[in-house]
Short mmCIF file of C-alpha atoms in Angstrom, two decimals:
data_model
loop_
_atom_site.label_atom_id
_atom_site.label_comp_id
_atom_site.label_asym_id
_atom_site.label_seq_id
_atom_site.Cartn_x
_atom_site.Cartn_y
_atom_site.Cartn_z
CA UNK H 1 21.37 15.55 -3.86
CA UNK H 2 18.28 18.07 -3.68
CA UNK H 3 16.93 16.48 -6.66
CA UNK H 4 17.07 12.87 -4.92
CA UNK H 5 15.65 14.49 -1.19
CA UNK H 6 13.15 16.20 -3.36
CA UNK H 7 12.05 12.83 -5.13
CA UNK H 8 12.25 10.88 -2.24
CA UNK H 9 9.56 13.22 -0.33
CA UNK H 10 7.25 13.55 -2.81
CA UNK H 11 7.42 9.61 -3.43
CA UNK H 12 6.56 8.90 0.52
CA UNK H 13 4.09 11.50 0.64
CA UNK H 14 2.09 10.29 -2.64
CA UNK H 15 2.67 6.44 -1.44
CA UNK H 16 1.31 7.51 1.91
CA UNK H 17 -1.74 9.81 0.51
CA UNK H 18 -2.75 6.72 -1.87
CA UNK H 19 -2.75 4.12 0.98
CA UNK H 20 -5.11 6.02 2.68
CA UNK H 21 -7.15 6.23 -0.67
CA UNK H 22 -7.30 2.60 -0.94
CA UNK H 23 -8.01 1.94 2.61
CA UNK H 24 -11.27 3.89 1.80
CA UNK H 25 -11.07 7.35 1.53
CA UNK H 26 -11.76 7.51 -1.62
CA UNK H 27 -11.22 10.99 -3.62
CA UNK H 28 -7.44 11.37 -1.79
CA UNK H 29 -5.56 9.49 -4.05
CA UNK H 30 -6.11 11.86 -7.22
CA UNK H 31 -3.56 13.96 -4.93
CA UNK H 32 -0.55 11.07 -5.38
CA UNK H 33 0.30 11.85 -8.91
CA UNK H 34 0.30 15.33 -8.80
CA UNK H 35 2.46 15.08 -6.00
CA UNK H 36 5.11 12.41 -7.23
CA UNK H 37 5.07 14.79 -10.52
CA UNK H 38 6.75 17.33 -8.54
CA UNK H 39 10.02 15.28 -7.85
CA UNK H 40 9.82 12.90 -11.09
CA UNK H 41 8.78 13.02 -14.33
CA UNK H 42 4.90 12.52 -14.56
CA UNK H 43 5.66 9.71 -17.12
CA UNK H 44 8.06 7.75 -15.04
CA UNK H 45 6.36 8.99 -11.89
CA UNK H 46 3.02 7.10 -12.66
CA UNK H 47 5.34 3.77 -13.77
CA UNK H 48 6.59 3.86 -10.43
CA UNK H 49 3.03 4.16 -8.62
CA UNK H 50 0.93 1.33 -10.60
CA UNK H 51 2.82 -1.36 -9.48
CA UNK H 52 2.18 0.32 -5.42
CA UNK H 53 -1.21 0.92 -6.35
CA UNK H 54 -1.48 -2.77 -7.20
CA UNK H 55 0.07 -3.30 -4.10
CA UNK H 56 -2.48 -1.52 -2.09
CA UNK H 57 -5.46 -3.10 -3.96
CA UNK H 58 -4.40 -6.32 -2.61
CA UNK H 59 -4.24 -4.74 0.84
CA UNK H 60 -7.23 -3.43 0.90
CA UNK H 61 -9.30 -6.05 -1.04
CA UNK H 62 -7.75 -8.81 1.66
CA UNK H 63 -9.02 -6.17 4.79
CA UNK H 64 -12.69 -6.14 2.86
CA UNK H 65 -12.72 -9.10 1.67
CA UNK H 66 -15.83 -10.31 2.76
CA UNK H 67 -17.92 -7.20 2.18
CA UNK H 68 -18.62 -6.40 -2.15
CA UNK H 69 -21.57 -5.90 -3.59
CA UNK H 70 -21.46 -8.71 -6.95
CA UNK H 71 -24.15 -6.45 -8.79
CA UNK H 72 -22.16 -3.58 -8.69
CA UNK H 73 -18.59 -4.90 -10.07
CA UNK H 74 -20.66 -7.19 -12.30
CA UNK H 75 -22.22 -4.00 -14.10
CA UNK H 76 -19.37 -1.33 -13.49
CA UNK H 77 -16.04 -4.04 -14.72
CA UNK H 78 -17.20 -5.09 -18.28
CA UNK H 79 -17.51 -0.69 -19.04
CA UNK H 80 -14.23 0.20 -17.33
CA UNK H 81 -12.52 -2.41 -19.47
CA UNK H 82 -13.79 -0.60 -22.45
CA UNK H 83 -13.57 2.75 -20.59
CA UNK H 84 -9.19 1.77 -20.73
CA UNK H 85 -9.55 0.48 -23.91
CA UNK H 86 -10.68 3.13 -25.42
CA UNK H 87 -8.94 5.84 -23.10
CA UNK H 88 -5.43 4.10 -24.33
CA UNK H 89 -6.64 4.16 -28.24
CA UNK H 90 -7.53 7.69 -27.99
CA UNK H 91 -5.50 9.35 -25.53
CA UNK H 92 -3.40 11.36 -28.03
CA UNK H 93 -7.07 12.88 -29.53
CA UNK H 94 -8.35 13.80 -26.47
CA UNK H 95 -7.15 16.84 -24.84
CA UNK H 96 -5.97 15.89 -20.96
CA UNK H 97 -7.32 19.67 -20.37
CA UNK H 98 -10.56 18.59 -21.59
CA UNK H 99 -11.05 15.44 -19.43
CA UNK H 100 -9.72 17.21 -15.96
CA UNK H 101 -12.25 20.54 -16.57
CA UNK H 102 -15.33 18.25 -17.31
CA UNK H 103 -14.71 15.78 -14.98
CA UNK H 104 -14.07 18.66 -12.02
CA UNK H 105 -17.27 20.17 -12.73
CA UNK H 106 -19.22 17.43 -12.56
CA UNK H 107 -18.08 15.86 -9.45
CA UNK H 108 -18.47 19.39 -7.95
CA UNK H 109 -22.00 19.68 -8.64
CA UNK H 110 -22.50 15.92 -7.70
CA UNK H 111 -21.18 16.41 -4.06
CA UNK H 112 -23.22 19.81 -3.25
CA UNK H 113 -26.06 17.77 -5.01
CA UNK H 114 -25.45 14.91 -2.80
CA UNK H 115 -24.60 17.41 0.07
CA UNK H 116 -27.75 19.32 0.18
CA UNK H 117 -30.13 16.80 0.10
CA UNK H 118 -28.82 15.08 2.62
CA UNK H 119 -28.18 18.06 4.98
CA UNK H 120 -28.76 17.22 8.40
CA UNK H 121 -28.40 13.78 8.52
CA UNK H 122 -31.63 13.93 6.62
CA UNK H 123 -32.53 9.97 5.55
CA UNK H 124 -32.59 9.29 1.84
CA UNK H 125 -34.08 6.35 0.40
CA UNK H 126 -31.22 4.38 -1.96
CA UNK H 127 -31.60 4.93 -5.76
CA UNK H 128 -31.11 2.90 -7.98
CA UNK H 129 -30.64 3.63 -11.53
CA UNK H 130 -30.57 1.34 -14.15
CA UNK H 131 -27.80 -1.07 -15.22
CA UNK H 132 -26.71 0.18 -18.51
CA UNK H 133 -26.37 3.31 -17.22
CA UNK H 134 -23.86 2.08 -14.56
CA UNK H 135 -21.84 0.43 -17.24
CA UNK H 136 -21.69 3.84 -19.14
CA UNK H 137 -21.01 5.14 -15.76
CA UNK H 138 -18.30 2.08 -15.77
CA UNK H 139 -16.91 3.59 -19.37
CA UNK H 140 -16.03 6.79 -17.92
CA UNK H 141 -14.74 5.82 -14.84
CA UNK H 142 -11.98 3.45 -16.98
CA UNK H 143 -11.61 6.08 -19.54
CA UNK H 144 -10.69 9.23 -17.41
CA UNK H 145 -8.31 6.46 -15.21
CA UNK H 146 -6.31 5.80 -18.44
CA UNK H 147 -6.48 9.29 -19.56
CA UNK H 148 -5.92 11.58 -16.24
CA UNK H 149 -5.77 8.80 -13.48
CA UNK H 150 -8.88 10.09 -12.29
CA UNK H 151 -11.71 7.68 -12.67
CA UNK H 152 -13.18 7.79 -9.00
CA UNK H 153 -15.72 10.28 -9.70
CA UNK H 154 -17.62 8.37 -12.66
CA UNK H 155 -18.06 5.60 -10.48
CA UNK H 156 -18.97 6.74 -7.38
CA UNK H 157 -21.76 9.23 -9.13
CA UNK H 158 -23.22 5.36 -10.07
CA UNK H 159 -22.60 3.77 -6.86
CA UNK H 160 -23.26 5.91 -4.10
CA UNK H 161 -26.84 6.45 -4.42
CA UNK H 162 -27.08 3.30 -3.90
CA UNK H 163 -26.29 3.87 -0.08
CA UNK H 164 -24.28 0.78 0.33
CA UNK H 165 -23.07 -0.34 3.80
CA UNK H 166 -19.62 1.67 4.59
CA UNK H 167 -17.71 -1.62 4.82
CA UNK H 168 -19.76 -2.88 1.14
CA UNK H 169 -18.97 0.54 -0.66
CA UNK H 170 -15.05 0.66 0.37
CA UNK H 171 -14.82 -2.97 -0.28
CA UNK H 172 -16.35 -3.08 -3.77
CA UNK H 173 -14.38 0.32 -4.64
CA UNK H 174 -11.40 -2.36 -4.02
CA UNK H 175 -12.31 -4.66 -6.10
CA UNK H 176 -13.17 -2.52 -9.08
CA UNK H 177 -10.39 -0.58 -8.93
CA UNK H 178 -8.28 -3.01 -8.33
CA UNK H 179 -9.49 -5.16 -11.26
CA UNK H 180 -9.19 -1.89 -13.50
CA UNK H 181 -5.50 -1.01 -12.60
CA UNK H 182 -4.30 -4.15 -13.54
CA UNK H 183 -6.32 -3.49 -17.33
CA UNK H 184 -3.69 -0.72 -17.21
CA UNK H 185 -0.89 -3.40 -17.00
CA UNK H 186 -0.72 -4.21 -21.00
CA UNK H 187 -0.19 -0.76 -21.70
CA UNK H 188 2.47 0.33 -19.57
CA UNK H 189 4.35 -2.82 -20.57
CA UNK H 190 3.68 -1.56 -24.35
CA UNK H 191 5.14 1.57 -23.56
CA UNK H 192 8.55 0.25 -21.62
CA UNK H 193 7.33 1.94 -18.26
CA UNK H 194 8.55 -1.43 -16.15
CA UNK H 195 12.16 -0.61 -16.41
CA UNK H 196 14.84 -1.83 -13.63
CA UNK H 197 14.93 1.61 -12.29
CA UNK H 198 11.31 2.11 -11.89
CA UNK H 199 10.62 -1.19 -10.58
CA UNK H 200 13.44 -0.91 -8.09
CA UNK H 201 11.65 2.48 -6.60
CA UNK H 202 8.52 0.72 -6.38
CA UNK H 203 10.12 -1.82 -4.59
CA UNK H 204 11.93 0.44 -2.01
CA UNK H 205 8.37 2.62 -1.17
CA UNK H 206 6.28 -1.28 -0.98
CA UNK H 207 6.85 -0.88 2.70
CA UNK H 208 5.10 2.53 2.99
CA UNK H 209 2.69 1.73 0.82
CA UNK H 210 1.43 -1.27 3.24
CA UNK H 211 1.35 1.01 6.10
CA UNK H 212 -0.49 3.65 4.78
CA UNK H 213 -3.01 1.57 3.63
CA UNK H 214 -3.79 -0.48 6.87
CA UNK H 215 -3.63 2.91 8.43
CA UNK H 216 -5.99 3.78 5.98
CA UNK H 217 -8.76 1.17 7.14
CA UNK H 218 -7.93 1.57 10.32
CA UNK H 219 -9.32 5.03 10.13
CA UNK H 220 -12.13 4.46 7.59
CA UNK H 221 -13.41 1.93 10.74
CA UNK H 222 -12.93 4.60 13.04
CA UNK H 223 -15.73 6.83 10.98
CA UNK H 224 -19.18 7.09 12.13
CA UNK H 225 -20.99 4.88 9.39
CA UNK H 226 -23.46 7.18 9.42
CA UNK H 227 -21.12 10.35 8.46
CA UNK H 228 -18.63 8.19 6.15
CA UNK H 229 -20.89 9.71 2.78
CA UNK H 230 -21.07 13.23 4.22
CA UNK H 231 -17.12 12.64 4.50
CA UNK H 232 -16.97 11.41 0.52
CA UNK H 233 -18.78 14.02 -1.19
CA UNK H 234 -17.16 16.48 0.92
CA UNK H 235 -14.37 14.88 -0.89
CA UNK H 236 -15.50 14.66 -4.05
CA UNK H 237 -16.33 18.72 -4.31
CA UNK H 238 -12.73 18.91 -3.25
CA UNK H 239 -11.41 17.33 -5.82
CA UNK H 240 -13.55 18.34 -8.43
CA UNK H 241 -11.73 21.96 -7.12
CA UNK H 242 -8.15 20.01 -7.89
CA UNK H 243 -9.38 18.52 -10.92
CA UNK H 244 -10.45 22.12 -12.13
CA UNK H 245 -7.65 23.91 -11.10
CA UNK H 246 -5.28 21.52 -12.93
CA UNK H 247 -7.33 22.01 -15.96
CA UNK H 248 -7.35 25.89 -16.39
CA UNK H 249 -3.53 25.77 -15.28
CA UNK H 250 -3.12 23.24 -17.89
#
């Protein structure tokens, strides 16, 4: 009985951390997993969340649906499908460890980067840098999402100089991501991950996941456009931190 009460907590709270990653606060939902790890195994545990993360991409794609940037998902999709592809060939190789560590420092030195040059509500011009290296950018953001569910950072580094409207940045996050986690699809039907079990628990936390992600744009709306980037690379150092600290505990 403590087991299920213990599962059943960590499930909501993951489902309801996630929904408000998808509704735009992007950086919270590398949080979910950990989470649902500590009530179910990690294996099973991330089974049960693609199918609600699936869920949520539909949510939130619907609620910006009419604001994506086309240039952005048409540079960033084509390298996250080889970023899975070759996350799923190579996962055994590559040390999880590894992946976490690297990826953690990097988004920690992005956001202070990002941070101090924008102190103050100081105005920086949009940068742009150049195509290919968004669709490397694209590579790494599908490879550490097959590898450590963590492929947020790689693409935001890419798209958020860019200085995209709020609305335009968490609506083409939507898209992209949820394009990408349904590349993921294939291999966790390989694996016989969609059992009855699994797919029943994803069915009984669907109705949290909903909520938490219309709560989630809800809020994102609520933010001061002008303070919404502050907000995601305050984010991003955070869980660079996370990322980090799960690789040196690792």
């Amino acid at each position: 009985m403590h087991s299920d009460l213990l599962y059943i907590l960590c499930a909501v709270i993951a489902v309801v951390i996630s929904g408000l990653a998808k509704g735009g606060f992007a950086g919270l939902g590398a949080l979910a997993m950990p989470i649902m790890a500590l009530g179910v195994d990690p294996v099973r545990g991330a089974a049960i969340l693609l199918p609600i993360l699936i869920l949520q991409d539909a949510v939130s794609v619907w609620a910006f649906r009419k604001s994506w940037d086309g240039h952005v998902l048409m540079v960033m999709l084509p390298g996250m499908a080889v970023g899975v592809g070759l996350g799923y060939l190579f996962a055994a190789q590559v040390p999880e460890s590894t992946v976490l560590g690297a990826l953690g420092v990097i988004s920690i030195l992005f956001g202070l980067q990002r941070l101090w040059v924008e102190r103050g509500g100081a105005i920086v011009l949009p940068s742009s840098l150049p195509d290919w290296v968004g669709f490397l950018f694209g590579i790494g953001s599908g490879f550490t999402s097959q590898i450590a569910h963590a492929g947020s950072p790689p693409f935001q580094m890419w798209v958020l100089p860019r200085k995209l409207p709020r609305d335009m940045l968490v609506g083409t996050t939507a898209v992209a991501f949820a394009a990408m986690n349904w590349m993921k699809v294939p291999a966790y039907a390989a694996l016989g991950q969609f059992t009855r079990a699994n797919l029943m628990a994803t069915a009984m936390l669907a109705p949290v996941a909903i909520v938490a992600t219309f709560a989630g744009v809800a809020l994102v709306r609520r933010v001061d456009a002008a303070r919404f980037y502050t907000l995601i690379y305050v984010l991003m150092v955070l869980l660079g931190l996370k990322l980090l600290v799960d690789a040196l505990m690792a």
